[in-house]
Amino acid sequence: MKSDAVKRGIERAPHRALLRAVGCSEIEINQPFVGIVNSFSEVIPGHVHLRQIAEAVADGVRSARATPFEVGTIGVCDGIAMNHRGMKYSLPSRELIADSVEVVAEAHAFDALVFVTNCDKITPGMLMAAVRLNVPSIFISGGPMLAGRMGDTALDLNSVFLAVGKVTKGEMTEAELEEIERLACPGCGSCAGLFTANTMNCLMEALGVALPGNGTVPATSSERVRLAREAGSQVVELLKRNITPRDIVTQRSLHNAFVVDMALGGSTNSVLHLMALAHEAGVPFSLPSVDEISRGTPHLCKISPSGEHHVEDLHLAGGIPAVMSELRGLLELQAMTVLGRPMDETIARARVIDNHVIRPSSNPYSPVGGLSILFGNLAPEGAVVKSAAVAPEMMVHQGPARVFNSEEEATTAILDKAIKPGNVVVIRYEGPKGGPGMREMLTPTSLLSGMGMDKEVALITDGRFSGATRGSAIGHVSPEAASGGPIGALRDGDIVKIDIPARKLDVALSDAEIAARLATLPDFEPRVQSGYLKRYIANVTSASTGAVFRD
């Protein structure tokens, strides 16, 4: 066992003394060591209850005759970090999480790992760490928050962001906004829609690294605790059989994850994180390959913000196994899972219980996936849009650019009602280097949606969008402006052409004109000159590669 490095032989007597100091018995020292990486935090709603989940995991580990050790890592709540300096740290935290897990797992020679996670960058960071370390591992999320209720209306965090736009437009009072604010988030769990956290937790099932139910069993359900206990015992079985993350995270399983992602119409951030995971696992996966999967996958679910359903409805409809059962012909069914058997056996008994929530593949919302990858002279390396959340009249659009060099500038213009119907709002210098940190920009998109302009105004950026974003919001434009990308050449009034069905994003300028304009721009001056973000700017790569660090 790997843990023999810290407990076997007379020369390890000092190590054993320290293990006894933390309460280990002779039996516990001699058993396999299982690290429980818990991202508990009192400031993140999706993580505030993870002590209970980790305790259940530990119970499962002990029942399988192994010794659990709980350790921690950091986390950022994207909702609380939104629209201020804090959002610069959200995506960069992914790399810190991966590195911190590597450090603590290697330093203490854990034989296996259970990752207790839930939100946004925390789950992807842990996934990257798992394939990097490649010791037997399993994931258990804290589960989705239940939707809030106001009478017969279901609410979630996005309801609050949209309400701010309605107040700005004069269609809602501040008192009505406050009522929504109080009711939208009723308790613990990752925000109730198919935003980034819940998208990634669902995709962990498709990847095979988590047990069925991981993405959809509500945070407040006793079933979530039982699932955590099962994860704890199952990781010991993985250890016995020496099934490691790189046996599971393969070309096959990444294909499955992207297929399910397209069928769900998940967060655009999932593309960024799955690309980063593929890079960490040494599995080649390009954006054109992702687009090919999108073109061949039917869109089966419309979960908030794309529709009125929430993740709890998806669970009651059969969950991710049921979605996968509708996609059997598109999946790599021999991909391995943490159950120690291939995916076809894992989903063999799954069935759709509610075909209003999970449509049959013969009657999809769209014959193509809910995420689209766009290319063109504005995005030579690609851009991503949640096409499932775009109004039909905005699937093809062209209009004059309104160019802003930061989210704050664009937000001010929207609040001042300076954006007109037909405009294409361009927010640049918000990419991985330029932001830095590729901030999510839910505030400008939700303001436009709340003001009723999401069917009239498009928005493109080299930054990111929250999974809660809806409307013609195109992100991850690559290369970014800070790296000399064509988006840096745009000027007010340039005609931007968007054709989502044709996967095109262009500006009505010749290549020569774009090159001439870029040649006149001053060298990019980083916005942050100290601390972790300075190091992040120096090492981060393009969004088209997952915004990973340089090798």
PDB file of C-alpha atoms in Angstrom, residues 1-132:
ATOM      1  CA  MET A   1       0.000   0.000   0.000  1.00  0.00           C
ATOM      2  CA  LYS A   2       1.101   3.554  -0.656  1.00  0.00           C
ATOM      3  CA  SER A   3       0.608   4.372   3.026  1.00  0.00           C
ATOM      4  CA  ASP A   4       3.330   1.873   3.941  1.00  0.00           C
ATOM      5  CA  ALA A   5       5.713   4.780   3.273  1.00  0.00           C
ATOM      6  CA  VAL A   6       4.537   6.407   6.520  1.00  0.00           C
ATOM      7  CA  LYS A   7       3.834   3.374   8.749  1.00  0.00           C
ATOM      8  CA  ARG A   8       5.964   0.297   7.991  1.00  0.00           C
ATOM      9  CA  GLY A   9       9.331  -0.559   9.541  1.00  0.00           C
ATOM     10  CA  ILE A  10      11.247   0.563  12.602  1.00  0.00           C
ATOM     11  CA  GLU A  11      12.353   3.744  10.830  1.00  0.00           C
ATOM     12  CA  ARG A  12       8.680   4.794  10.695  1.00  0.00           C
ATOM     13  CA  ALA A  13       8.248   4.681  14.471  1.00  0.00           C
ATOM     14  CA  PRO A  14       8.184   8.527  14.642  1.00  0.00           C
ATOM     15  CA  HIS A  15       5.492   8.584  11.970  1.00  0.00           C
ATOM     16  CA  ARG A  16       3.400   6.037  13.862  1.00  0.00           C
ATOM     17  CA  ALA A  17       3.824   8.096  17.028  1.00  0.00           C
ATOM     18  CA  LEU A  18       2.254  11.046  15.244  1.00  0.00           C
ATOM     19  CA  LEU A  19      -0.569   8.874  13.930  1.00  0.00           C
ATOM     20  CA  ARG A  20      -1.241   7.711  17.487  1.00  0.00           C
ATOM     21  CA  ALA A  21      -1.304  11.386  18.496  1.00  0.00           C
ATOM     22  CA  VAL A  22      -4.331  11.970  16.257  1.00  0.00           C
ATOM     23  CA  GLY A  23      -6.102   9.000  17.845  1.00  0.00           C
ATOM     24  CA  CYS A  24      -5.262   6.087  15.547  1.00  0.00           C
ATOM     25  CA  SER A  25      -5.383   2.595  17.062  1.00  0.00           C
ATOM     26  CA  GLU A  26      -3.106  -0.260  16.041  1.00  0.00           C
ATOM     27  CA  ILE A  27      -5.845  -1.640  13.798  1.00  0.00           C
ATOM     28  CA  GLU A  28      -6.409   1.740  12.147  1.00  0.00           C
ATOM     29  CA  ILE A  29      -2.709   2.222  11.476  1.00  0.00           C
ATOM     30  CA  ASN A  30      -2.535  -1.164   9.775  1.00  0.00           C
ATOM     31  CA  GLN A  31      -5.569  -0.550   7.559  1.00  0.00           C
ATOM     32  CA  PRO A  32      -5.507   1.333   4.222  1.00  0.00           C
ATOM     33  CA  PHE A  33      -5.507   5.133   4.590  1.00  0.00           C
ATOM     34  CA  VAL A  34      -8.335   6.963   2.819  1.00  0.00           C
ATOM     35  CA  GLY A  35      -8.131  10.734   2.493  1.00  0.00           C
ATOM     36  CA  ILE A  36     -11.515  12.495   2.580  1.00  0.00           C
ATOM     37  CA  VAL A  37     -10.942  15.814   0.812  1.00  0.00           C
ATOM     38  CA  ASN A  38     -13.722  18.000   2.188  1.00  0.00           C
ATOM     39  CA  SER A  39     -14.382  21.473   0.764  1.00  0.00           C
ATOM     40  CA  PHE A  40     -16.653  22.454   3.668  1.00  0.00           C
ATOM     41  CA  SER A  41     -17.124  26.202   4.038  1.00  0.00           C
ATOM     42  CA  GLU A  42     -19.434  28.339   6.141  1.00  0.00           C
ATOM     43  CA  VAL A  43     -19.728  30.977   3.385  1.00  0.00           C
ATOM     44  CA  ILE A  44     -20.832  28.761   0.472  1.00  0.00           C
ATOM     45  CA  PRO A  45     -24.462  27.516   0.556  1.00  0.00           C
ATOM     46  CA  GLY A  46     -23.477  24.437  -1.450  1.00  0.00           C
ATOM     47  CA  HIS A  47     -20.812  23.526   1.115  1.00  0.00           C
ATOM     48  CA  VAL A  48     -22.206  24.586   4.466  1.00  0.00           C
ATOM     49  CA  HIS A  49     -23.563  21.067   5.112  1.00  0.00           C
ATOM     50  CA  LEU A  50     -20.564  19.078   3.909  1.00  0.00           C
ATOM     51  CA  ARG A  51     -19.444  18.113   7.432  1.00  0.00           C
ATOM     52  CA  GLN A  52     -22.437  15.767   7.561  1.00  0.00           C
ATOM     53  CA  ILE A  53     -21.593  14.369   4.123  1.00  0.00           C
ATOM     54  CA  ALA A  54     -17.958  13.808   5.104  1.00  0.00           C
ATOM     55  CA  GLU A  55     -19.015  12.069   8.338  1.00  0.00           C
ATOM     56  CA  ALA A  56     -21.198   9.690   6.321  1.00  0.00           C
ATOM     57  CA  VAL A  57     -18.280   9.028   3.965  1.00  0.00           C
ATOM     58  CA  ALA A  58     -16.044   8.248   6.962  1.00  0.00           C
ATOM     59  CA  ASP A  59     -18.657   5.812   8.276  1.00  0.00           C
ATOM     60  CA  GLY A  60     -18.634   4.061   4.905  1.00  0.00           C
ATOM     61  CA  VAL A  61     -14.833   3.885   4.859  1.00  0.00           C
ATOM     62  CA  ARG A  62     -14.745   2.377   8.362  1.00  0.00           C
ATOM     63  CA  SER A  63     -17.443  -0.161   7.480  1.00  0.00           C
ATOM     64  CA  ALA A  64     -15.162  -1.376   4.671  1.00  0.00           C
ATOM     65  CA  ARG A  65     -12.247  -1.734   7.113  1.00  0.00           C
ATOM     66  CA  ALA A  66     -10.144   1.222   6.085  1.00  0.00           C
ATOM     67  CA  THR A  67      -9.057   4.310   8.013  1.00  0.00           C
ATOM     68  CA  PRO A  68     -10.489   7.724   7.045  1.00  0.00           C
ATOM     69  CA  PHE A  69      -8.627  11.016   7.419  1.00  0.00           C
ATOM     70  CA  GLU A  70     -10.543  14.196   6.660  1.00  0.00           C
ATOM     71  CA  VAL A  71      -8.577  17.086   5.140  1.00  0.00           C
ATOM     72  CA  GLY A  72      -9.711  20.372   3.651  1.00  0.00           C
ATOM     73  CA  THR A  73      -9.352  22.618   0.643  1.00  0.00           C
ATOM     74  CA  ILE A  74     -10.511  26.092  -0.331  1.00  0.00           C
ATOM     75  CA  GLY A  75     -13.634  27.181  -2.191  1.00  0.00           C
ATOM     76  CA  VAL A  76     -15.209  30.284  -3.718  1.00  0.00           C
ATOM     77  CA  CYS A  77     -18.951  30.966  -3.938  1.00  0.00           C
ATOM     78  CA  ASP A  78     -19.361  32.388  -7.437  1.00  0.00           C
ATOM     79  CA  GLY A  79     -22.649  34.041  -6.560  1.00  0.00           C
ATOM     80  CA  ILE A  80     -21.128  36.000  -3.675  1.00  0.00           C
ATOM     81  CA  ALA A  81     -17.975  36.720  -5.704  1.00  0.00           C
ATOM     82  CA  MET A  82     -19.987  37.995  -8.692  1.00  0.00           C
ATOM     83  CA  ASN A  83     -19.474  41.487 -10.145  1.00  0.00           C
ATOM     84  CA  HIS A  84     -16.604  42.665  -7.956  1.00  0.00           C
ATOM     85  CA  ARG A  85     -12.889  41.989  -7.549  1.00  0.00           C
ATOM     86  CA  GLY A  86     -13.620  38.642  -5.932  1.00  0.00           C
ATOM     87  CA  MET A  87     -14.670  37.108  -9.256  1.00  0.00           C
ATOM     88  CA  LYS A  88     -11.098  37.492 -10.524  1.00  0.00           C
ATOM     89  CA  TYR A  89     -10.192  34.709  -8.088  1.00  0.00           C
ATOM     90  CA  SER A  90     -12.900  32.181  -8.944  1.00  0.00           C
ATOM     91  CA  LEU A  91     -11.448  30.390 -11.982  1.00  0.00           C
ATOM     92  CA  PRO A  92      -7.858  30.761 -10.691  1.00  0.00           C
ATOM     93  CA  SER A  93      -8.942  28.924  -7.539  1.00  0.00           C
ATOM     94  CA  ARG A  94      -9.362  25.767  -9.652  1.00  0.00           C
ATOM     95  CA  GLU A  95      -5.598  25.444 -10.083  1.00  0.00           C
ATOM     96  CA  LEU A  96      -4.970  26.120  -6.383  1.00  0.00           C
ATOM     97  CA  ILE A  97      -7.478  23.437  -5.410  1.00  0.00           C
ATOM     98  CA  ALA A  98      -5.841  20.871  -7.694  1.00  0.00           C
ATOM     99  CA  ASP A  99      -2.395  21.749  -6.350  1.00  0.00           C
ATOM    100  CA  SER A 100      -3.477  21.724  -2.691  1.00  0.00           C
ATOM    101  CA  VAL A 101      -5.035  18.275  -3.034  1.00  0.00           C
ATOM    102  CA  GLU A 102      -1.856  16.992  -4.663  1.00  0.00           C
ATOM    103  CA  VAL A 103       0.224  18.390  -1.800  1.00  0.00           C
ATOM    104  CA  VAL A 104      -1.813  16.960   1.068  1.00  0.00           C
ATOM    105  CA  ALA A 105      -2.434  13.570  -0.579  1.00  0.00           C
ATOM    106  CA  GLU A 106       1.212  13.005  -1.495  1.00  0.00           C
ATOM    107  CA  ALA A 107       2.573  14.328   1.808  1.00  0.00           C
ATOM    108  CA  HIS A 108       0.466  11.876   3.815  1.00  0.00           C
ATOM    109  CA  ALA A 109       0.648   8.907   1.407  1.00  0.00           C
ATOM    110  CA  PHE A 110      -3.078   8.245   1.187  1.00  0.00           C
ATOM    111  CA  ASP A 111      -3.978   4.958  -0.486  1.00  0.00           C
ATOM    112  CA  ALA A 112      -7.310   6.244  -1.823  1.00  0.00           C
ATOM    113  CA  LEU A 113      -9.304   9.462  -1.917  1.00  0.00           C
ATOM    114  CA  VAL A 114     -12.932  10.522  -1.558  1.00  0.00           C
ATOM    115  CA  PHE A 115     -13.660  14.009  -2.863  1.00  0.00           C
ATOM    116  CA  VAL A 116     -16.482  15.827  -1.056  1.00  0.00           C
ATOM    117  CA  THR A 117     -17.438  18.724  -3.285  1.00  0.00           C
ATOM    118  CA  ASN A 118     -20.322  20.677  -4.767  1.00  0.00           C
ATOM    119  CA  CYS A 119     -19.738  24.023  -6.453  1.00  0.00           C
ATOM    120  CA  ASP A 120     -18.254  25.623  -9.548  1.00  0.00           C
ATOM    121  CA  LYS A 121     -14.416  25.541  -9.624  1.00  0.00           C
ATOM    122  CA  ILE A 122     -14.111  23.182  -6.653  1.00  0.00           C
ATOM    123  CA  THR A 123     -15.415  20.120  -8.468  1.00  0.00           C
ATOM    124  CA  PRO A 124     -13.233  20.658 -11.588  1.00  0.00           C
ATOM    125  CA  GLY A 125     -10.163  21.358  -9.448  1.00  0.00           C
ATOM    126  CA  MET A 126     -10.699  18.116  -7.556  1.00  0.00           C
ATOM    127  CA  LEU A 127     -11.249  16.201 -10.806  1.00  0.00           C
ATOM    128  CA  MET A 128      -7.937  17.512 -12.112  1.00  0.00           C
ATOM    129  CA  ALA A 129      -6.224  16.461  -8.884  1.00  0.00           C
ATOM    130  CA  ALA A 130      -7.748  12.978  -9.056  1.00  0.00           C
ATOM    131  CA  VAL A 131      -6.376  12.175 -12.503  1.00  0.00           C
ATOM    132  CA  ARG A 132      -3.041  13.781 -11.618  1.00  0.00           C
TER     133      ARG A 132
END
